[in-house]
Coordinates of C-alpha atoms in Angstrom, one line a residue:
M1 CA 13.0 27.5 -2.1
T2 CA 10.6 26.6 -4.4
R3 CA 7.2 25.4 -4.3
L4 CA 5.2 22.0 -5.4
R5 CA 1.4 22.1 -5.2
T6 CA -0.9 19.1 -3.9
V7 CA -4.3 18.3 -3.8
L8 CA -6.7 20.2 -2.5
R9 CA -4.6 23.6 -3.2
F10 CA -2.7 22.4 -0.3
T11 CA 1.2 23.5 -0.7
T12 CA 4.2 21.8 0.5
P13 CA 7.5 24.0 0.5
I14 CA 10.4 22.3 -0.9
I15 CA 14.0 22.6 -0.7
A16 CA 15.6 23.0 -4.2
L17 CA 18.0 21.2 -5.3
A18 CA 20.6 21.8 -7.5
A19 CA 20.8 18.7 -9.4
G20 CA 24.1 18.4 -11.2
A21 CA 26.2 21.1 -8.9
A22 CA 28.9 19.6 -7.0
A23 CA 29.0 22.8 -4.1
L24 CA 26.0 25.0 -3.2
P25 CA 25.8 28.2 -4.8
G26 CA 27.5 31.2 -4.6
H27 CA 30.4 29.4 -2.2
A28 CA 33.6 28.1 -3.0
E29 CA 34.0 24.8 -3.6
P30 CA 35.6 23.0 -0.1
P31 CA 39.2 21.2 -1.1
A32 CA 37.8 17.9 0.1
A33 CA 34.2 16.4 1.2
P34 CA 33.0 17.9 4.4
A35 CA 33.4 16.3 7.8
C36 CA 30.0 14.5 9.1
T37 CA 29.9 17.1 12.1
S38 CA 30.4 20.0 10.0
L39 CA 26.9 19.6 8.4
S40 CA 25.0 20.7 10.8
T41 CA 27.4 23.8 12.3
D42 CA 29.1 25.3 9.0
P43 CA 26.1 27.7 7.3
R44 CA 27.6 26.7 3.6
F45 CA 25.3 23.6 4.2
E46 CA 22.1 25.4 4.8
L47 CA 21.1 23.3 7.5
T48 CA 22.2 25.8 10.7
G49 CA 20.6 28.8 10.6
N50 CA 17.8 27.5 8.0
P51 CA 14.5 29.5 8.8
A52 CA 12.7 25.8 7.9
V53 CA 15.1 23.9 10.4
K54 CA 13.9 23.8 13.9
S55 CA 17.0 22.0 14.9
V56 CA 19.7 20.1 13.3
T57 CA 22.4 17.6 14.3
S58 CA 25.1 15.7 12.7
T59 CA 27.3 12.7 14.6
I60 CA 28.6 9.5 13.9
K61 CA 26.9 6.7 14.3
T62 CA 26.7 2.8 14.5
T63 CA 24.0 0.5 12.4
A64 CA 22.4 -2.7 14.6
A65 CA 24.8 -5.6 15.2
P66 CA 25.7 -7.7 13.0
A67 CA 26.3 -5.2 10.1
S68 CA 27.9 -2.6 12.7
K69 CA 28.6 -0.1 10.2
Q70 CA 29.8 3.8 10.7
Y71 CA 27.8 6.1 9.4
C72 CA 27.1 9.7 9.6
N73 CA 23.5 10.3 10.6
V74 CA 21.8 13.7 9.9
T75 CA 18.6 14.5 12.0
L76 CA 16.3 17.5 11.8
V77 CA 13.4 18.9 12.4
Y78 CA 11.7 20.4 10.1
G79 CA 8.7 23.0 10.2
T80 CA 7.3 26.1 8.8
N81 CA 5.0 27.2 11.6
P82 CA 4.7 26.6 15.3
N83 CA 2.6 23.2 15.0
Q84 CA 4.5 21.7 12.2
N85 CA 7.6 19.7 13.6
I86 CA 8.8 17.3 11.2
T87 CA 11.8 15.1 11.8
I88 CA 13.9 13.6 9.3
S89 CA 16.6 11.0 9.7
V90 CA 19.0 10.6 6.7
G91 CA 22.2 7.7 7.2
L92 CA 25.2 8.5 4.7
P93 CA 28.0 5.8 4.6
L94 CA 31.1 7.8 5.5
N95 CA 32.7 9.8 2.8
A96 CA 36.7 9.6 2.3
T97 CA 37.0 12.2 4.9
D98 CA 35.2 10.3 7.6
G99 CA 37.4 7.5 6.8
G100 CA 35.0 5.5 4.3
A101 CA 36.2 3.4 1.6
G102 CA 35.3 0.8 -1.2
G103 CA 31.9 3.0 -2.9
I104 CA 32.1 5.9 -5.4
E105 CA 33.0 8.3 -2.5
G106 CA 34.6 7.1 0.7
A107 CA 31.7 4.2 1.6
W108 CA 28.6 5.5 -0.8
N109 CA 27.6 3.5 -3.5
G110 CA 26.2 6.5 -5.7
R111 CA 22.4 6.4 -4.5
T112 CA 19.6 7.3 -2.3
E113 CA 17.1 4.9 -0.8
G114 CA 13.9 6.5 0.8
L115 CA 12.8 4.2 3.5
G116 CA 8.8 4.0 4.5
G117 CA 7.0 3.6 7.5
G118 CA 3.9 1.0 8.6
G119 CA 0.3 1.8 10.0
C120 CA -0.2 5.4 11.0
A121 CA 3.8 5.3 12.0
G122 CA 6.9 7.1 10.0
N123 CA 10.4 5.1 10.3
L124 CA 13.3 6.9 11.4
N125 CA 15.7 3.7 11.2
V126 CA 18.1 3.6 8.3
D127 CA 20.0 0.8 8.8
A128 CA 19.0 -1.3 5.9
A129 CA 19.7 1.1 3.4
V130 CA 23.3 2.6 4.9
N131 CA 23.9 -1.4 5.2
T132 CA 23.9 -1.7 1.6
G133 CA 26.1 1.5 0.4
Y134 CA 22.8 3.8 -0.3
V135 CA 22.1 7.2 1.9
G136 CA 19.2 6.1 3.3
S137 CA 16.7 8.5 4.9
G138 CA 13.3 8.3 6.8
T139 CA 11.0 10.6 8.6
D140 CA 8.3 10.2 11.2
G141 CA 5.6 12.3 9.2
G142 CA 5.5 14.9 11.6
H143 CA 3.9 12.7 15.1
S144 CA 5.9 10.1 16.9
G145 CA 3.7 6.4 17.4
G146 CA 1.3 5.2 15.6
D147 CA -2.1 7.2 16.6
C148 CA -4.1 8.6 14.1
T149 CA -6.8 10.3 16.0
P150 CA -5.6 13.6 16.4
G151 CA -6.6 13.8 12.6
V152 CA -9.5 14.9 14.3
N153 CA -10.0 17.9 16.8
A154 CA -12.2 18.5 19.5
D155 CA -14.4 21.0 17.5
H156 CA -15.2 18.1 14.8
T157 CA -12.9 19.9 12.4
Y158 CA -10.1 18.1 10.4
N159 CA -6.1 19.2 11.8
L160 CA -5.1 19.0 8.3
E161 CA -1.4 20.3 9.5
F162 CA -1.3 16.4 11.3
I163 CA -2.8 14.8 8.0
Q164 CA -1.1 16.7 5.6
D165 CA 2.2 16.6 7.1
F166 CA 1.8 12.5 7.3
F167 CA 0.4 11.7 4.3
R168 CA 2.6 13.6 1.9
I169 CA 4.6 16.7 3.2
G170 CA 7.0 14.3 5.6
I171 CA 7.9 12.1 2.6
K172 CA 8.4 15.1 0.2
Q173 CA 10.8 16.4 2.6
Q174 CA 12.7 13.5 3.2
I175 CA 13.3 12.8 -0.1
T176 CA 14.4 16.5 -1.3
W177 CA 16.4 16.8 2.0
S178 CA 18.1 13.5 1.6
K179 CA 19.1 14.3 -2.0
R180 CA 20.4 17.7 -1.1
I181 CA 22.6 16.6 1.8
A182 CA 24.0 13.8 0.2
T183 CA 25.6 16.1 -2.4
S184 CA 27.0 18.3 0.4
Y185 CA 28.4 15.5 1.9
Y186 CA 30.1 13.6 -1.2
R187 CA 30.2 16.6 -3.1
K188 CA 28.2 15.2 -6.1
P189 CA 24.3 14.8 -6.8
P190 CA 23.3 11.0 -6.6
S191 CA 23.5 8.9 -9.5
Y192 CA 20.1 7.2 -8.8
N193 CA 17.2 7.7 -6.1
Y194 CA 15.2 5.0 -4.9
W195 CA 12.1 4.6 -2.6
N196 CA 11.8 1.0 -0.8
G197 CA 8.3 0.4 1.4
C198 CA 5.6 -1.7 2.1
S199 CA 1.9 -1.2 3.3
T200 CA 2.1 2.6 4.6
G201 CA 5.5 2.4 2.8
G202 CA 4.1 1.3 -0.2
R203 CA 1.4 3.9 0.0
Q204 CA 4.2 6.8 0.7
G205 CA 5.9 5.2 -2.7
Y206 CA 2.9 5.8 -4.9
L207 CA 2.4 9.4 -3.5
L208 CA 5.7 10.5 -4.1
A209 CA 5.6 8.6 -7.4
Q210 CA 2.4 10.9 -8.3
E211 CA 3.3 13.8 -6.7
L212 CA 7.0 14.2 -7.0
G213 CA 7.7 12.1 -9.8
N214 CA 10.3 14.0 -11.0
Q215 CA 12.8 13.5 -8.1
L216 CA 12.9 9.5 -8.3
D217 CA 14.3 6.8 -10.7
G218 CA 12.9 4.0 -9.2
V219 CA 10.1 3.1 -6.6
L220 CA 9.1 -0.6 -4.7
A221 CA 5.9 0.0 -3.3
S222 CA 4.5 -3.2 -2.1
A223 CA 1.3 -4.5 -0.6
P224 CA 0.3 -0.3 -0.6
A225 CA -2.1 1.3 1.4
M226 CA -3.1 3.6 -1.5
Y227 CA -6.8 4.0 -1.2
W228 CA -6.2 4.6 2.8
T229 CA -10.0 6.1 3.3
R230 CA -12.1 3.0 1.1
F231 CA -10.1 0.5 2.6
Q232 CA -9.5 1.0 6.1
T233 CA -13.3 2.2 6.3
A234 CA -13.8 -1.8 5.0
Q235 CA -11.6 -3.1 7.3
M236 CA -14.8 -2.5 9.7
W237 CA -17.3 -4.6 7.8
G238 CA -16.4 -7.6 8.8
Q239 CA -16.8 -6.3 12.2
L240 CA -20.4 -4.5 11.6
A241 CA -21.5 -8.0 10.1
M242 CA -20.5 -10.2 13.2
F243 CA -21.8 -7.4 15.2
D244 CA -25.1 -7.0 13.0
Q245 CA -25.7 -10.4 12.2
A246 CA -24.4 -12.8 14.1
G247 CA -25.5 -10.7 17.4
E248 CA -22.5 -10.6 18.8
Q249 CA -21.3 -8.1 21.7
P250 CA -19.2 -4.9 20.9
S251 CA -16.0 -7.0 22.7
G252 CA -16.7 -10.7 21.0
S253 CA -16.6 -12.2 17.4
I254 CA -17.1 -15.9 15.7
P255 CA -14.8 -17.7 17.7
P256 CA -11.2 -18.0 16.5
A257 CA -11.4 -22.0 15.8
K258 CA -14.4 -21.6 13.5
L259 CA -12.8 -18.7 11.6
A260 CA -9.9 -20.8 11.0
A261 CA -11.6 -24.1 10.3
V262 CA -13.7 -22.3 7.6
Q263 CA -10.7 -20.5 5.9
K264 CA -8.9 -23.9 5.9
S265 CA -12.0 -25.1 4.0
A266 CA -11.9 -22.5 1.8
I267 CA -8.6 -22.9 0.4
A268 CA -9.1 -26.8 0.3
A269 CA -11.6 -26.2 -2.0
C270 CA -10.4 -23.7 -4.5
D271 CA -6.7 -25.1 -3.8
A272 CA -7.0 -27.3 -7.4
D273 CA -8.2 -24.6 -9.3
D274 CA -5.2 -23.7 -10.5
G275 CA -4.1 -27.4 -11.7
A276 CA -1.7 -27.9 -8.4
T277 CA -2.8 -28.9 -5.2
D278 CA -0.2 -27.2 -3.3
G279 CA -2.2 -25.6 -0.3
I280 CA -2.6 -22.4 -2.3
I281 CA -5.0 -20.3 -3.6
D282 CA -4.1 -18.9 -7.0
D283 CA -6.8 -16.4 -7.5
P284 CA -9.1 -16.0 -4.5
R285 CA -11.4 -13.8 -6.5
T286 CA -12.6 -16.6 -8.7
C287 CA -13.3 -19.3 -5.7
R288 CA -16.8 -19.0 -4.9
F289 CA -17.0 -21.4 -1.8
S290 CA -19.6 -20.6 0.6
A291 CA -19.4 -20.9 4.4
K292 CA -22.7 -22.5 4.6
A293 CA -21.0 -25.9 3.6
N294 CA -19.4 -25.4 7.2
V295 CA -22.7 -25.1 9.1
C296 CA -22.7 -28.0 11.6
G297 CA -24.2 -31.3 10.2
K298 CA -23.9 -30.6 7.2
P299 CA -21.9 -33.3 5.0
G300 CA -18.3 -32.8 5.2
A301 CA -18.7 -29.6 7.7
P302 CA -15.8 -29.7 10.4
A303 CA -17.1 -31.4 13.8
A304 CA -18.0 -29.2 16.6
P305 CA -16.8 -26.8 18.0
A306 CA -15.3 -26.0 14.7
C307 CA -18.7 -25.8 12.7
L308 CA -20.6 -22.6 12.2
T309 CA -24.3 -21.9 13.2
P310 CA -26.5 -20.7 10.1
D311 CA -26.0 -17.1 11.1
E312 CA -22.3 -17.6 11.6
A313 CA -22.2 -19.1 8.1
T314 CA -24.3 -16.0 6.6
T315 CA -21.6 -13.6 8.3
V316 CA -18.7 -15.1 6.7
D317 CA -20.1 -14.9 3.7
K318 CA -20.8 -11.3 3.8
I319 CA -17.2 -10.8 5.1
W320 CA -15.8 -12.2 2.2
D321 CA -18.5 -10.5 -0.2
G322 CA -17.4 -7.1 1.2
P323 CA -19.3 -3.7 1.2
R324 CA -22.4 -2.9 -0.4
N325 CA -25.3 -0.5 -0.6
K326 CA -28.7 -1.4 -0.2
H327 CA -28.9 -1.9 -3.6
G328 CA -26.8 -4.7 -3.6
D329 CA -24.1 -2.9 -5.5
R330 CA -20.2 -2.7 -4.1
I331 CA -18.7 0.0 -2.1
W332 CA -15.1 -1.8 -2.0
F333 CA -13.6 -5.5 -1.3
G334 CA -14.0 -8.1 1.2
L335 CA -11.7 -10.2 3.0
D336 CA -10.6 -12.6 0.1
R337 CA -11.3 -16.3 1.1
G338 CA -8.2 -18.0 2.2
S339 CA -6.8 -14.9 4.1
D340 CA -6.6 -14.7 8.0
F341 CA -9.3 -13.3 10.0
S342 CA -7.5 -12.6 13.2
I343 CA -6.0 -9.1 12.2
L344 CA -9.5 -7.7 11.5
D345 CA -12.4 -9.5 12.3
G346 CA -10.9 -10.8 16.1
P347 CA -12.5 -9.8 19.6
T348 CA -11.8 -6.4 18.9
P349 CA -11.7 -3.9 16.2
F350 CA -8.4 -3.0 14.3
P351 CA -7.8 0.3 15.8
L352 CA -6.9 2.1 12.3
G353 CA -10.6 1.1 10.8
V354 CA -12.3 2.3 14.0
T355 CA -10.2 5.7 13.8
Q356 CA -11.0 6.0 9.9
F357 CA -15.3 5.9 11.0
E358 CA -13.5 9.3 13.1
W359 CA -11.9 10.6 10.5
N360 CA -15.1 9.8 8.0
L361 CA -17.7 11.5 10.7
I362 CA -15.1 14.1 11.5
D363 CA -16.5 13.0 14.8
P364 CA -14.2 12.4 17.9
S365 CA -16.6 10.6 19.7
F366 CA -15.8 7.3 17.2
A367 CA -12.3 7.2 18.2
P368 CA -10.9 4.4 19.7
P369 CA -11.5 2.8 22.5
S370 CA -15.1 4.1 21.9
T371 CA -17.6 1.5 21.1
K372 CA -19.4 4.0 19.4
W373 CA -18.9 1.9 15.8
T374 CA -21.8 -0.7 17.3
T375 CA -24.3 2.1 16.7
V376 CA -23.6 2.0 13.1
S377 CA -26.2 -0.7 10.9
L378 CA -24.5 -2.8 8.3
V379 CA -26.8 -1.6 5.7
G380 CA -30.4 0.6 5.9
K381 CA -30.8 1.2 9.7
G382 CA -30.0 4.6 11.0
L383 CA -26.3 5.4 10.1
S384 CA -25.1 2.3 8.2
Y385 CA -21.9 1.6 6.4
P386 CA -22.4 3.1 3.1
D387 CA -23.4 6.4 5.1
V388 CA -19.9 5.9 6.7
A389 CA -18.3 5.3 3.3
Q390 CA -20.0 8.0 1.6
A391 CA -18.8 10.5 4.6
G392 CA -15.3 9.4 4.1
S393 CA -14.8 10.0 0.7
R394 CA -16.8 13.2 0.4
N395 CA -14.7 14.5 3.4
I396 CA -11.4 13.4 3.4
A397 CA -10.6 10.7 0.9
D398 CA -9.3 13.6 -1.9
V399 CA -6.6 14.3 0.9
T400 CA -5.7 10.8 1.7
D401 CA -6.7 8.0 -0.9
T402 CA -3.4 7.6 -3.4
F403 CA -5.4 7.6 -7.0
G404 CA -3.6 9.6 -8.9
P405 CA -1.9 9.0 -12.4
L406 CA 2.1 8.7 -13.3
D407 CA 2.3 10.6 -15.9
A408 CA 5.5 12.8 -14.7
F409 CA 7.0 9.6 -13.3
R410 CA 6.9 7.7 -16.4
A411 CA 8.2 10.7 -18.8
R412 CA 11.1 10.9 -16.2
G413 CA 11.6 7.4 -16.9
G414 CA 10.7 5.8 -13.6
K415 CA 10.4 2.6 -12.9
L416 CA 7.7 1.1 -9.9
I417 CA 7.3 -2.4 -8.5
T418 CA 4.8 -3.6 -6.2
F419 CA 4.0 -7.3 -5.1
V420 CA 0.7 -7.7 -3.4
G421 CA -0.4 -11.2 -1.6
A422 CA -3.1 -12.7 -2.7
N423 CA -4.3 -12.9 0.9
D424 CA -3.6 -9.7 2.1
Q425 CA -5.4 -9.6 5.2
F426 CA -5.0 -5.8 5.7
I427 CA -5.4 -4.1 2.4
Y428 CA -7.4 -6.2 0.3
P429 CA -5.1 -6.7 -2.6
R430 CA -8.4 -6.3 -5.2
G431 CA -7.9 -2.0 -4.3
V432 CA -4.5 -2.2 -5.9
L433 CA -5.6 -4.4 -8.8
N434 CA -8.5 -1.5 -9.4
Y435 CA -5.7 0.9 -9.7
Y436 CA -3.5 -0.7 -12.2
R437 CA -6.3 -1.8 -14.2
Q438 CA -6.9 2.3 -14.4
M439 CA -3.2 2.7 -15.5
A440 CA -3.1 0.3 -17.8
E441 CA -6.1 1.6 -19.2
R442 CA -4.3 5.1 -19.1
Y443 CA -1.3 4.1 -20.4
Q444 CA -2.3 1.9 -22.9
R445 CA -0.6 2.0 -26.5
R446 CA -1.7 1.1 -30.1
G447 CA -1.4 -2.6 -30.8
D448 CA -1.4 -3.7 -27.2
R449 CA -2.6 -7.2 -26.8
T450 CA -3.5 -7.9 -23.3
G451 CA -4.6 -4.4 -22.3
F452 CA -1.4 -4.0 -20.2
E453 CA 1.7 -3.9 -22.4
G454 CA 1.7 -0.2 -22.2
V455 CA 2.0 0.1 -18.4
Q456 CA 4.2 -2.6 -17.8
S457 CA 6.8 -0.3 -19.7
F458 CA 7.4 1.1 -16.4
Y459 CA 5.0 0.3 -13.8
R460 CA 4.7 -3.8 -13.1
L461 CA 2.5 -5.5 -10.2
F462 CA 3.3 -8.8 -9.4
H463 CA 0.6 -11.1 -7.8
A464 CA 2.0 -13.3 -4.8
P465 CA -0.6 -16.4 -4.4
G466 CA -1.3 -17.6 -0.9
V467 CA 0.7 -14.7 0.9
G468 CA -0.6 -12.3 3.7
H469 CA 0.2 -8.7 4.5
C470 CA 4.0 -7.9 3.1
G471 CA 5.0 -11.4 3.0
A472 CA 3.7 -12.9 6.2
P473 CA 2.5 -15.8 6.5
I474 CA -1.1 -17.0 6.9
F475 CA -1.2 -16.9 10.4
S476 CA -3.6 -19.1 11.4
L477 CA -2.1 -21.8 9.1
G478 CA 1.3 -20.9 10.1
T479 CA 2.0 -21.1 5.8
T480 CA 2.8 -18.8 3.3
G481 CA 3.2 -18.9 -0.6
P482 CA 6.0 -17.2 -2.1
W483 CA 7.4 -14.1 -1.8
P484 CA 11.0 -12.2 -2.9
Q485 CA 13.5 -13.2 -0.2
N486 CA 17.0 -11.4 0.3
G487 CA 16.3 -8.1 -1.3
A488 CA 15.2 -10.0 -4.7
D489 CA 12.7 -7.5 -5.5
F490 CA 14.7 -4.6 -4.7
A491 CA 17.7 -6.2 -6.6
A492 CA 14.6 -6.1 -9.8
L493 CA 13.8 -2.7 -9.9
V494 CA 17.4 -1.6 -9.7
N495 CA 17.9 -3.8 -12.4
W496 CA 15.2 -2.2 -14.4
V497 CA 16.2 1.1 -13.5
E498 CA 20.2 0.6 -14.2
K499 CA 20.4 -1.8 -17.0
G500 CA 16.9 -1.8 -18.8
V501 CA 16.0 -5.3 -17.6
A502 CA 12.3 -5.7 -17.2
P503 CA 11.4 -8.1 -14.7
D504 CA 9.1 -10.5 -16.7
Q505 CA 9.6 -12.8 -13.4
V506 CA 11.1 -12.8 -9.8
I507 CA 11.4 -16.0 -7.8
G508 CA 9.6 -16.0 -4.5
Q509 CA 10.5 -18.4 -1.5
S510 CA 9.0 -19.3 1.3
L511 CA 9.9 -21.7 4.3
A512 CA 6.8 -23.1 5.6
P513 CA 6.4 -25.0 3.6
A514 CA 9.6 -24.9 1.4
L515 CA 8.9 -23.7 -1.6
S516 CA 9.9 -21.8 -4.8
R517 CA 7.9 -20.2 -7.3
P518 CA 8.4 -17.6 -10.3
L519 CA 6.2 -14.5 -9.6
C520 CA 4.7 -13.3 -13.0
P521 CA 3.8 -9.5 -13.7
Y522 CA -0.2 -9.1 -13.7
P523 CA -2.3 -10.2 -15.4
Q524 CA 0.0 -13.4 -15.8
T525 CA 0.2 -16.0 -13.1
A526 CA 2.5 -19.0 -12.4
K527 CA 1.1 -22.3 -14.1
Y528 CA 2.6 -25.5 -13.4
K529 CA 3.9 -27.5 -15.9
G530 CA 2.2 -30.7 -15.2
T531 CA 4.6 -32.8 -13.7
G532 CA 7.7 -32.6 -11.0
N533 CA 7.7 -31.4 -7.5
V534 CA 4.8 -28.4 -7.1
N535 CA 7.2 -26.7 -4.8
D536 CA 9.9 -26.2 -7.4
A537 CA 10.3 -23.0 -9.6
A538 CA 11.4 -24.9 -12.2
N539 CA 8.4 -26.8 -12.2
W540 CA 6.7 -23.5 -13.1
S541 CA 6.5 -20.5 -16.0
C542 CA 4.6 -17.4 -16.4
G543 CA 1.8 -17.4 -18.5
G544 CA -2.2 -17.1 -18.7
N545 CA -4.5 -14.1 -18.0
L546 CA -6.3 -13.3 -14.6
E547 CA -8.2 -10.6 -16.1
T548 CA -11.1 -13.1 -16.7
R549 CA -14.8 -11.6 -16.6
E550 CA -15.4 -14.4 -13.5
A551 CA -12.4 -12.3 -11.9
V552 CA -13.2 -8.5 -12.6
C553 CA -16.7 -8.0 -13.5
P554 CA -18.3 -8.8 -9.9
D555 CA -15.6 -6.0 -8.4
V556 CA -17.1 -3.0 -10.4
L557 CA -17.7 -0.3 -8.0
V558 CA -20.3 1.6 -7.1
K559 CA -19.4 5.7 -8.0
F560 CA -17.0 7.2 -6.0
K561 CA -18.6 9.4 -3.7
D562 CA -22.2 8.5 -4.3
E563 CA -21.7 5.1 -2.1
V564 CA -25.0 5.3 -1.0
D565 CA -27.3 5.6 -4.3
G566 CA -24.9 6.0 -6.9
P567 CA -24.9 3.6 -9.9
L568 CA -21.9 1.3 -11.0
D569 CA -19.1 3.0 -12.2
Y570 CA -17.2 1.1 -14.8
Q571 CA -15.4 3.7 -16.0
A572 CA -13.4 4.2 -13.1
S573 CA -13.2 0.7 -12.6
A574 CA -11.4 0.5 -16.0
V575 CA -14.0 -2.3 -17.2
D576 CA -16.1 -2.4 -20.1
P577 CA -19.5 -3.0 -19.5
S578 CA -20.8 -4.8 -22.4
F579 CA -17.7 -7.2 -21.4
C580 CA -19.6 -7.8 -18.1
K581 CA -23.3 -7.3 -18.9
S582 CA -23.1 -10.2 -21.9
R583 CA -24.0 -12.7 -19.4
R584 CA -24.3 -13.0 -15.7
I585 CA -21.1 -13.8 -13.6
A586 CA -21.1 -17.6 -12.5
G587 CA -21.4 -17.8 -8.6
D588 CA -21.7 -14.0 -8.1
D589 CA -25.0 -15.5 -6.4
D590 CA -26.9 -12.1 -6.1
G591 CA -26.2 -11.3 -9.4
H592 CA -24.9 -7.6 -8.4
Q593 CA -22.6 -7.1 -11.4
G594 CA -25.2 -5.7 -14.0
S595 CA -27.1 -3.2 -12.0
N596 CA -27.1 0.4 -12.5

């Protein structure tokens, strides 16, 4: 076995893959592809008797109806010590020996597709990949269910086995084992290897591209939870704002009807900024609508009970603005105007946000359902949000936050595509944009007119206006903007990897309302042609540049690991300070963007 080094000197055992070998080294080539059942019983395939494999089964199964396709399922438990138990599931379209037909070997299309999880949970369901002819794979990341609280031990230390298995070791083993088992079952290695995931699956795709970049040809990683520590800590900002500013009880919040009304007002105020009135804010970063316009009695404010009190309006503006320290400098990003409040700022905190406080402070007494989070002030009093954010950055972010470069993946010729909803209510899309801007600077090439042409040669980010998390609707309004449907996003990736056709646009669709629109590689956006039905993609084209001073400069972050008192770090945000300091940014009411 070889060993692959990860951050903080942790090492992950990786099973060596004999990339071109039709049979395992040291063994005679079998006369025919093996039967599924023999994979777990025949020692030639190095699953049974392997000291790193605690258990293994290989059986013929059937995917869920209506597809109902038979496939070979290999499920193994990987572990190199008593506490490590990572379950990996590999689904293989039947080879010719087992009766498969129609592919390059049996029913197989010659490719693998790793499938990601969500939240703090893994994924062992491989049906989606198998149904389309791919070898599908998934992992539970070393634990069942979606509870992340075991990451902190009762003695106020980190359970690093739990954390590392979930964040990196499990998915790396998933990819390596899926390729190895496919090579055994079909007697030939895969021609192409892909990853497909959203949310946690998106984060996993980025980590693989950063740390296992020589093993994958294409990665679709949408709405990626990539700055895990920082964005999940920020998920508590709105909850603290309501408790601290509006005087709510731990179990209370601003009434949902009021939040839905102010969300709707923000959309109405900024809808036409892109030249089309369609119920969608194209770029929420440039929307400066204040919730104070919805204070009861103000002209144009909603009638009671949907209007806001002055304290509630101040709170909503703080939620939109996002986390800042006592100097007024930005720690992370806030919930964008037009996004849904109900997930993060409802009657109770989002559990993973509370769990992140436990992780940041290495304190199990913060774990949900504890209400100890209410002892944290917004800014300045006792233990404050900036203190918690800085503790997380210093204690655990280097393990969990996926922000490394893509050098090996790029050198291999890999292609990476990400779709992110501009109104993502979970992961805050500005974090993804922050990373993309950094990579654009890293891979910028001579003659790069926009600053993004170099990175776009292998990595493209698509901005989806009016869309929630992973294509979800804006729940309180029951509507959503354009998002790729029927696998159009994955098809674009495969076309780029295998045919060299870089996607200049991908058509997104929605049923509520019925619309189609081109989704464009950032920093471009869809521009309305000025005539015709605004819900028809034919009347839009990609163009423009969303990287404006107004959009970018207010989002420069305070120095990482120095969130309490550090300076703004323009370099880490890949922003030229002279670009921002040339004039005050319109609408940045507190003038925070230029402080040092």
